[in-house]
Amino acid sequence: MAGDDERATGPAPMQGGGFYNDHAQHQAKGGAHGLPLIDRAFEGMALHAPVTLADYGSATGRNSLMPMGLALGHVRRRLGPDVPVSVVHTDQPGNDFSALFALLRDDPDSYLRRDARAFASAVGRTFHEQVLPDASVDLGWCSFAAHWMSRAPVMPAGHVWPRQAAPEVRAAFAAQAAADWRAFLAARARELKPGGALVVVQPSLPEDEPTTFPVLMAWVEAELDAMALSGMLTKDERGRMTILVFERTAADARSPFADGAFAGLTLVAEEAREMPDPFWPAYGLDGDAAALAEKHLGFFRAPFLPSLLAALDAGRDAAFRAAFTTRLMEALGRRMRAAPQPLLSPMVILTGLYRKAGAGPHGGAEKPAASATGTP
């Protein structure tokens, strides 16, 4: 069972220094599916100053610029150019907030460069608990973050990817993921103003698929085992190397709403759309296995490598961490170049709009969502 070592039980932030910003195209493409729900959220909202927009799981911010800019546009059309708007980005304490604020200052697509009355701030706290005051948020946005877990219920888990672990371990992770989802929703319900809305975009599984990334994570598992066998990793380090992601199905995401509202929230819109590996079409045109591998490596490294590095013993110095990274990336690169294939499928992008009961044209009585599926 999980012990006291926070490196073993807590998730690690995304890779900082701008690396995640430069290698999160997959997440950006998936997150775009949720943008129409921002439009719908404001259609049913009674909006009054002061206005607060919350970005849950911001990482270093690149993929937050478009949704926050879209939400600001709605506020300006409703309330005019002079009303101050607070945009709060939240992530774990170890997140690279310096990179986030540099992006907000310098990027030509930053909402701060277009809106003098928008004010950015950040909170370093996990979104599995309340991070903002009661009834303070008009719109919450969370994209490609809610599938990260608060902790590991079992450690060692026996596999780098929980959905590929043994059945009894997988069941424990499923239970923890369900509890985390309820905690996430309950915290957002407390933070939202009456009539406020939350949009969540999360990678999901088709109901008949056991896991995403079956090939990629099998390769990672094999390479980590080889490092342990060679003596590069200790048994304890290897045992801690589990990435705390557990993908939900649409049924899992709907489960808290089986009896209608949950914690004062109603699910008012939902869509599930299949999304193939975004890097595969280019390979079909140019046949460049090296270029495909570089894109897949960047995708893996930006969100997942920090979790593996966090599992190393605290005494491991920078040189060792660099050697570990180089060995793993080179080994995965060789496998990818030798066997080019889609690695980021199967995946369904699940989008949901949740509204808190209270003020607004709908008075908290919007009709619950009917399930919808589709393809890009």
CSV table of C-alpha atoms in Angstrom, one decimal:
chain,number,residue,atom,x,y,z
A,1,MET,CA,0.0,0.0,0.0
A,2,ALA,CA,1.0,3.6,-0.4
A,3,GLY,CA,3.5,4.8,2.1
A,4,ASP,CA,4.6,8.2,3.4
A,5,ASP,CA,6.9,9.2,0.5
A,6,GLU,CA,5.1,12.0,-1.4
A,7,ARG,CA,7.3,11.3,-4.4
A,8,ALA,CA,5.5,7.9,-4.6
A,9,THR,CA,2.0,9.1,-3.9
A,10,GLY,CA,1.6,12.5,-5.5
A,11,PRO,CA,1.6,13.4,-9.1
A,12,ALA,CA,4.5,15.5,-10.6
A,13,PRO,CA,4.0,18.8,-12.5
A,14,MET,CA,4.4,19.0,-16.2
A,15,GLN,CA,7.9,19.7,-17.5
A,16,GLY,CA,8.8,23.3,-17.1
A,17,GLY,CA,11.1,25.8,-18.9
A,18,GLY,CA,8.7,26.1,-21.8
A,19,PHE,CA,9.1,22.5,-22.9
A,20,TYR,CA,5.5,21.6,-22.1
A,21,ASN,CA,4.3,24.7,-24.0
A,22,ASP,CA,6.3,23.5,-27.1
A,23,HIS,CA,5.2,19.9,-27.0
A,24,ALA,CA,1.5,19.9,-26.0
A,25,GLN,CA,0.0,20.1,-29.5
A,26,HIS,CA,-2.0,16.9,-28.8
A,27,GLN,CA,-3.5,18.4,-25.7
A,28,ALA,CA,-4.3,21.7,-27.5
A,29,LYS,CA,-6.1,19.9,-30.3
A,30,GLY,CA,-8.1,17.9,-27.8
A,31,GLY,CA,-8.9,20.9,-25.7
A,32,ALA,CA,-10.3,22.8,-28.7
A,33,HIS,CA,-13.3,20.4,-28.6
A,34,GLY,CA,-14.4,22.2,-25.4
A,35,LEU,CA,-14.3,25.7,-26.8
A,36,PRO,CA,-18.0,25.7,-28.0
A,37,LEU,CA,-19.1,24.8,-24.5
A,38,ILE,CA,-17.6,28.1,-23.3
A,39,ASP,CA,-20.0,29.9,-25.7
A,40,ARG,CA,-22.9,27.8,-24.3
A,41,ALA,CA,-21.8,28.5,-20.7
A,42,PHE,CA,-22.2,32.3,-21.1
A,43,GLU,CA,-25.5,31.9,-22.9
A,44,GLY,CA,-27.0,30.7,-19.6
A,45,MET,CA,-25.2,32.9,-17.2
A,46,ALA,CA,-26.2,36.0,-15.3
A,47,LEU,CA,-22.9,37.9,-15.3
A,48,HIS,CA,-22.0,40.7,-12.9
A,49,ALA,CA,-18.8,42.4,-11.8
A,50,PRO,CA,-16.5,41.4,-10.3
A,51,VAL,CA,-15.8,38.6,-12.7
A,52,THR,CA,-13.4,35.7,-12.1
A,53,LEU,CA,-12.3,33.1,-14.7
A,54,ALA,CA,-10.5,30.1,-13.3
A,55,ASP,CA,-8.1,27.9,-15.3
A,56,TYR,CA,-7.6,24.6,-13.4
A,57,GLY,CA,-4.5,22.7,-14.3
A,58,SER,CA,-2.8,25.5,-16.3
A,59,ALA,CA,0.7,23.9,-16.5
A,60,THR,CA,2.8,26.6,-18.2
A,61,GLY,CA,-0.1,28.2,-20.0
A,62,ARG,CA,0.2,27.9,-23.7
A,63,ASN,CA,-3.0,25.9,-24.1
A,64,SER,CA,-4.9,28.3,-21.7
A,65,LEU,CA,-4.6,31.3,-23.9
A,66,MET,CA,-7.3,30.5,-26.4
A,67,PRO,CA,-10.0,29.4,-23.9
A,68,MET,CA,-9.3,32.3,-21.5
A,69,GLY,CA,-9.3,34.8,-24.4
A,70,LEU,CA,-12.6,33.4,-25.6
A,71,ALA,CA,-14.1,33.7,-22.2
A,72,LEU,CA,-12.9,37.3,-21.9
A,73,GLY,CA,-14.5,38.1,-25.2
A,74,HIS,CA,-17.9,37.0,-23.8
A,75,VAL,CA,-17.3,39.2,-20.7
A,76,ARG,CA,-16.5,42.2,-22.8
A,77,ARG,CA,-19.5,41.8,-25.0
A,78,ARG,CA,-21.7,41.6,-22.0
A,79,LEU,CA,-20.2,44.1,-19.6
A,80,GLY,CA,-18.0,46.4,-21.7
A,81,PRO,CA,-14.3,47.1,-21.8
A,82,ASP,CA,-13.8,48.7,-18.4
A,83,VAL,CA,-14.9,46.0,-16.0
A,84,PRO,CA,-11.9,44.3,-14.3
A,85,VAL,CA,-11.6,40.6,-14.9
A,86,SER,CA,-9.5,38.3,-12.7
A,87,VAL,CA,-8.0,35.3,-14.5
A,88,VAL,CA,-6.7,32.8,-12.0
A,89,HIS,CA,-4.4,29.9,-13.2
A,90,THR,CA,-4.1,27.0,-10.8
A,91,ASP,CA,-1.7,24.1,-10.7
A,92,GLN,CA,0.4,22.2,-8.2
A,93,PRO,CA,3.0,24.1,-6.1
A,94,GLY,CA,5.9,22.7,-8.1
A,95,ASN,CA,4.5,24.0,-11.4
A,96,ASP,CA,6.7,26.3,-13.4
A,97,PHE,CA,4.7,29.5,-12.8
A,98,SER,CA,7.6,31.6,-13.9
A,99,ALA,CA,7.2,30.2,-17.4
A,100,LEU,CA,3.5,30.8,-17.2
A,101,PHE,CA,3.9,34.5,-16.4
A,102,ALA,CA,6.6,35.0,-19.0
A,103,LEU,CA,4.2,33.5,-21.6
A,104,LEU,CA,1.4,35.8,-20.5
A,105,ARG,CA,3.7,38.8,-20.7
A,106,ASP,CA,5.4,38.0,-24.0
A,107,ASP,CA,3.3,35.7,-26.2
A,108,PRO,CA,1.5,37.6,-29.0
A,109,ASP,CA,-1.6,35.5,-28.3
A,110,SER,CA,-1.7,36.4,-24.6
A,111,TYR,CA,-5.0,37.8,-23.4
A,112,LEU,CA,-3.0,40.3,-21.3
A,113,ARG,CA,-1.6,41.9,-24.5
A,114,ARG,CA,-5.1,42.5,-25.8
A,115,ASP,CA,-7.0,43.4,-22.6
A,116,ALA,CA,-5.8,46.1,-20.3
A,117,ARG,CA,-8.4,45.3,-17.7
A,118,ALA,CA,-7.6,41.6,-17.4
A,119,PHE,CA,-5.5,40.7,-14.4
A,120,ALA,CA,-3.7,37.4,-14.2
A,121,SER,CA,-2.7,35.5,-11.0
A,122,ALA,CA,-1.9,32.0,-9.9
A,123,VAL,CA,-2.6,29.6,-7.1
A,124,GLY,CA,-0.2,26.7,-6.3
A,125,ARG,CA,-2.5,24.1,-5.0
A,126,THR,CA,-3.9,20.8,-6.2
A,127,PHE,CA,-7.4,21.0,-7.8
A,128,HIS,CA,-8.5,17.9,-5.9
A,129,GLU,CA,-9.3,20.4,-3.1
A,130,GLN,CA,-10.8,23.9,-3.0
A,131,VAL,CA,-8.4,26.5,-4.3
A,132,LEU,CA,-10.6,29.6,-4.5
A,133,PRO,CA,-13.1,31.3,-2.2
A,134,ASP,CA,-16.7,30.1,-2.1
A,135,ALA,CA,-19.0,31.5,-4.8
A,136,SER,CA,-16.3,33.5,-6.4
A,137,VAL,CA,-15.9,32.0,-9.9
A,138,ASP,CA,-18.0,32.8,-12.9
A,139,LEU,CA,-16.4,30.3,-15.4
A,140,GLY,CA,-14.1,27.4,-14.7
A,141,TRP,CA,-12.0,25.7,-17.4
A,142,CYS,CA,-10.1,22.4,-17.1
A,143,SER,CA,-8.5,20.7,-20.1
A,144,PHE,CA,-6.4,17.6,-20.1
A,145,ALA,CA,-5.8,17.7,-16.4
A,146,ALA,CA,-8.7,16.1,-14.6
A,147,HIS,CA,-7.5,12.6,-15.4
A,148,TRP,CA,-4.4,13.1,-13.2
A,149,MET,CA,-4.9,11.5,-9.8
A,150,SER,CA,-4.4,12.9,-6.3
A,151,ARG,CA,-2.4,9.9,-5.1
A,152,ALA,CA,-1.5,6.3,-5.7
A,153,PRO,CA,-3.8,4.0,-3.7
A,154,VAL,CA,-1.3,1.1,-4.2
A,155,MET,CA,2.5,1.4,-4.4
A,156,PRO,CA,4.3,-0.3,-6.0
A,157,ALA,CA,1.6,-0.6,-8.6
A,158,GLY,CA,3.5,-3.0,-10.8
A,159,HIS,CA,3.3,-1.1,-14.0
A,160,VAL,CA,4.1,2.4,-15.2
A,161,TRP,CA,0.6,2.9,-16.5
A,162,PRO,CA,-2.2,2.0,-14.0
A,163,ARG,CA,-4.7,0.7,-16.5
A,164,GLN,CA,-2.1,-1.9,-17.6
A,165,ALA,CA,-1.5,-3.1,-14.0
A,166,ALA,CA,-2.8,-6.3,-12.5
A,167,PRO,CA,-6.7,-6.4,-12.1
A,168,GLU,CA,-6.7,-5.9,-8.4
A,169,VAL,CA,-4.3,-3.0,-8.6
A,170,ARG,CA,-6.3,-1.5,-11.5
A,171,ALA,CA,-9.5,-1.8,-9.5
A,172,ALA,CA,-7.9,0.2,-6.6
A,173,PHE,CA,-6.8,2.9,-9.1
A,174,ALA,CA,-10.3,3.0,-10.6
A,175,ALA,CA,-11.8,3.6,-7.1
A,176,GLN,CA,-9.3,6.3,-6.4
A,177,ALA,CA,-10.0,8.0,-9.8
A,178,ALA,CA,-13.7,7.9,-9.0
A,179,ALA,CA,-13.1,9.5,-5.6
A,180,ASP,CA,-10.9,12.1,-7.2
A,181,TRP,CA,-13.5,13.1,-9.8
A,182,ARG,CA,-16.1,13.6,-7.1
A,183,ALA,CA,-13.7,15.6,-5.0
A,184,PHE,CA,-12.8,17.8,-8.0
A,185,LEU,CA,-16.5,18.4,-8.9
A,186,ALA,CA,-17.4,19.2,-5.3
A,187,ALA,CA,-14.6,21.7,-4.9
A,188,ARG,CA,-15.6,23.4,-8.1
A,189,ALA,CA,-19.2,23.5,-7.0
A,190,ARG,CA,-18.2,25.4,-3.8
A,191,GLU,CA,-16.1,27.9,-5.9
A,192,LEU,CA,-18.6,28.7,-8.6
A,193,LYS,CA,-21.1,31.5,-8.2
A,194,PRO,CA,-24.8,30.6,-8.4
A,195,GLY,CA,-25.4,30.1,-12.1
A,196,GLY,CA,-21.7,29.8,-12.8
A,197,ALA,CA,-20.4,27.1,-15.1
A,198,LEU,CA,-17.5,24.7,-15.4
A,199,VAL,CA,-16.1,23.2,-18.7
A,200,VAL,CA,-14.0,20.1,-18.5
A,201,VAL,CA,-12.2,18.4,-21.3
A,202,GLN,CA,-10.5,15.1,-20.6
A,203,PRO,CA,-9.0,12.2,-22.5
A,204,SER,CA,-11.3,9.3,-22.2
A,205,LEU,CA,-11.5,5.6,-23.3
A,206,PRO,CA,-14.0,4.0,-25.7
A,207,GLU,CA,-16.1,1.7,-23.6
A,208,ASP,CA,-14.6,-1.4,-25.2
A,209,GLU,CA,-10.9,-0.4,-24.9
A,210,PRO,CA,-8.8,-1.3,-21.8
A,211,THR,CA,-6.3,1.5,-22.1
A,212,THR,CA,-4.8,4.3,-24.1
A,213,PHE,CA,-1.2,4.1,-25.3
A,214,PRO,CA,-1.0,0.3,-25.0
A,215,VAL,CA,2.2,0.1,-27.2
A,216,LEU,CA,3.9,3.2,-25.9
A,217,MET,CA,3.5,2.4,-22.3
A,218,ALA,CA,4.5,-1.3,-22.8
A,219,TRP,CA,7.8,0.1,-24.4
A,220,VAL,CA,8.3,2.4,-21.4
A,221,GLU,CA,7.7,-0.5,-19.0
A,222,ALA,CA,10.2,-2.7,-20.8
A,223,GLU,CA,12.9,0.0,-20.8
A,224,LEU,CA,12.5,0.8,-17.1
A,225,ASP,CA,12.7,-2.9,-16.3
A,226,ALA,CA,15.9,-3.1,-18.3
A,227,MET,CA,17.4,-0.2,-16.3
A,228,ALA,CA,16.5,-1.9,-13.1
A,229,LEU,CA,18.0,-5.2,-14.3
A,230,SER,CA,21.2,-3.5,-15.2
A,231,GLY,CA,21.4,-1.9,-11.8
A,232,MET,CA,20.9,1.7,-12.9
A,233,LEU,CA,17.6,1.9,-10.9
A,234,THR,CA,17.1,0.5,-7.4
A,235,LYS,CA,14.2,-1.8,-6.7
A,236,ASP,CA,12.5,1.0,-4.7
A,237,GLU,CA,13.0,3.6,-7.5
A,238,ARG,CA,11.6,1.2,-10.1
A,239,GLY,CA,8.6,0.4,-7.8
A,240,ARG,CA,7.7,4.0,-7.5
A,241,MET,CA,7.7,4.6,-11.3
A,242,THR,CA,3.9,4.8,-12.0
A,243,ILE,CA,2.4,7.7,-13.8
A,244,LEU,CA,-0.7,8.8,-11.9
A,245,VAL,CA,-3.1,9.0,-14.8
A,246,PHE,CA,-6.3,7.0,-14.9
A,247,GLU,CA,-8.5,7.6,-18.0
A,248,ARG,CA,-12.3,7.6,-17.4
A,249,THR,CA,-14.9,6.3,-19.7
A,250,ALA,CA,-17.9,8.5,-20.4
A,251,ALA,CA,-19.9,6.3,-18.0
A,252,ASP,CA,-17.3,7.0,-15.3
A,253,ALA,CA,-17.6,10.8,-15.8
A,254,ARG,CA,-21.4,10.6,-15.7
A,255,SER,CA,-21.5,8.5,-12.6
A,256,PRO,CA,-21.8,11.3,-10.0
A,257,PHE,CA,-24.8,12.6,-11.9
A,258,ALA,CA,-26.7,9.3,-11.9
A,259,ASP,CA,-29.4,10.8,-9.6
A,260,GLY,CA,-29.4,14.2,-11.4
A,261,ALA,CA,-27.4,16.9,-9.7
A,262,PHE,CA,-24.2,16.4,-7.8
A,263,ALA,CA,-23.0,18.8,-5.1
A,264,GLY,CA,-25.2,21.5,-6.6
A,265,LEU,CA,-23.9,20.9,-10.2
A,266,THR,CA,-25.9,19.7,-13.2
A,267,LEU,CA,-24.3,18.2,-16.3
A,268,VAL,CA,-26.0,20.2,-19.0
A,269,ALA,CA,-23.9,19.3,-22.1
A,270,GLU,CA,-21.6,16.4,-23.0
A,271,GLU,CA,-19.9,15.2,-26.1
A,272,ALA,CA,-17.5,12.4,-26.8
A,273,ARG,CA,-15.4,12.6,-30.0
A,274,GLU,CA,-12.8,10.2,-31.2
A,275,MET,CA,-9.4,11.7,-31.9
A,276,PRO,CA,-6.7,9.9,-33.7
A,277,ASP,CA,-2.9,10.3,-33.3
A,278,PRO,CA,-2.4,13.9,-34.5
A,279,PHE,CA,1.2,13.1,-35.7
A,280,TRP,CA,0.3,10.1,-37.9
A,281,PRO,CA,-1.1,11.9,-41.0
A,282,ALA,CA,2.2,13.7,-41.6
A,283,TYR,CA,4.1,10.4,-41.6
A,284,GLY,CA,1.6,9.1,-44.1
A,285,LEU,CA,2.7,11.9,-46.4
A,286,ASP,CA,6.5,12.0,-45.9
A,287,GLY,CA,7.3,8.6,-44.4
A,288,ASP,CA,9.8,10.2,-42.1
A,289,ALA,CA,10.1,7.8,-39.1
A,290,ALA,CA,12.6,10.0,-37.4
A,291,ALA,CA,10.3,13.1,-37.4
A,292,LEU,CA,7.4,11.0,-36.2
A,293,ALA,CA,9.5,9.6,-33.3
A,294,GLU,CA,10.6,13.1,-32.3
A,295,LYS,CA,7.0,14.2,-32.1
A,296,HIS,CA,6.0,11.2,-30.1
A,297,LEU,CA,9.0,11.6,-27.8
A,298,GLY,CA,8.1,15.2,-27.1
A,299,PHE,CA,4.5,14.2,-26.3
A,300,PHE,CA,5.7,11.6,-23.8
A,301,ARG,CA,8.4,13.7,-22.2
A,302,ALA,CA,6.5,16.9,-21.5
A,303,PRO,CA,3.7,15.4,-19.3
A,304,PHE,CA,5.0,12.0,-18.2
A,305,LEU,CA,8.8,12.1,-17.8
A,306,PRO,CA,8.6,14.4,-14.6
A,307,SER,CA,6.7,11.6,-12.9
A,308,LEU,CA,9.5,9.1,-13.5
A,309,LEU,CA,12.2,11.6,-12.4
A,310,ALA,CA,10.2,12.3,-9.2
A,311,ALA,CA,10.4,8.6,-8.4
A,312,LEU,CA,14.2,8.7,-8.2
A,313,ASP,CA,15.9,8.7,-4.8
A,314,ALA,CA,16.3,12.2,-3.5
A,315,GLY,CA,20.1,11.8,-3.5
A,316,ARG,CA,20.3,11.3,-7.3
A,317,ASP,CA,22.2,14.3,-8.7
A,318,ALA,CA,21.5,16.3,-11.9
A,319,ALA,CA,24.1,14.2,-13.9
A,320,PHE,CA,22.3,11.0,-13.0
A,321,ARG,CA,18.9,12.4,-13.8
A,322,ALA,CA,20.2,13.6,-17.2
A,323,ALA,CA,21.7,10.1,-17.9
A,324,PHE,CA,18.4,8.5,-17.0
A,325,THR,CA,16.5,10.8,-19.3
A,326,THR,CA,19.0,10.3,-22.2
A,327,ARG,CA,18.9,6.5,-21.9
A,328,LEU,CA,15.1,6.3,-21.7
A,329,MET,CA,14.6,8.7,-24.6
A,330,GLU,CA,17.2,7.1,-26.8
A,331,ALA,CA,15.8,3.6,-26.2
A,332,LEU,CA,12.2,4.8,-26.9
A,333,GLY,CA,13.4,6.6,-30.0
A,334,ARG,CA,15.0,3.5,-31.4
A,335,ARG,CA,11.8,1.5,-30.9
A,336,MET,CA,9.7,4.3,-32.5
A,337,ARG,CA,11.9,4.5,-35.5
A,338,ALA,CA,12.0,0.8,-36.0
A,339,ALA,CA,8.2,0.4,-35.8
A,340,PRO,CA,6.4,3.6,-36.9
A,341,GLN,CA,2.8,3.4,-35.8
A,342,PRO,CA,0.1,5.6,-34.2
A,343,LEU,CA,0.9,5.6,-30.5
A,344,LEU,CA,-1.7,8.0,-29.1
A,345,SER,CA,-4.8,6.0,-29.9
A,346,PRO,CA,-7.4,4.8,-29.0
A,347,MET,CA,-8.6,8.0,-27.5
A,348,VAL,CA,-12.0,9.8,-27.0
A,349,ILE,CA,-12.1,13.5,-26.1
A,350,LEU,CA,-14.8,13.9,-23.5
A,351,THR,CA,-16.2,17.4,-23.0
A,352,GLY,CA,-18.7,18.4,-20.3
A,353,LEU,CA,-20.5,21.6,-19.3
A,354,TYR,CA,-21.5,21.7,-15.6
A,355,ARG,CA,-23.6,24.5,-14.1
A,356,LYS,CA,-24.2,25.4,-10.5
A,357,ALA,CA,-27.8,25.9,-9.5
A,358,GLY,CA,-28.8,29.5,-8.9
A,359,ALA,CA,-29.1,32.9,-10.7
A,360,GLY,CA,-29.4,33.0,-14.4
A,361,PRO,CA,-31.8,32.6,-17.3
A,362,HIS,CA,-32.1,28.9,-16.6
A,363,GLY,CA,-32.4,29.4,-12.8
A,364,GLY,CA,-30.3,26.3,-12.3
A,365,ALA,CA,-33.0,24.2,-14.1
A,366,GLU,CA,-31.3,23.4,-17.4
A,367,LYS,CA,-32.2,20.0,-18.8
A,368,PRO,CA,-29.5,17.4,-18.0
A,369,ALA,CA,-27.3,16.4,-21.0
A,370,ALA,CA,-28.0,13.6,-23.4
A,371,SER,CA,-24.9,11.6,-24.4
A,372,ALA,CA,-23.4,12.5,-27.7
A,373,THR,CA,-20.6,10.9,-29.7
A,374,GLY,CA,-19.0,11.7,-33.0
A,375,THR,CA,-15.8,11.8,-35.0
A,376,PRO,CA,-13.7,14.8,-36.0
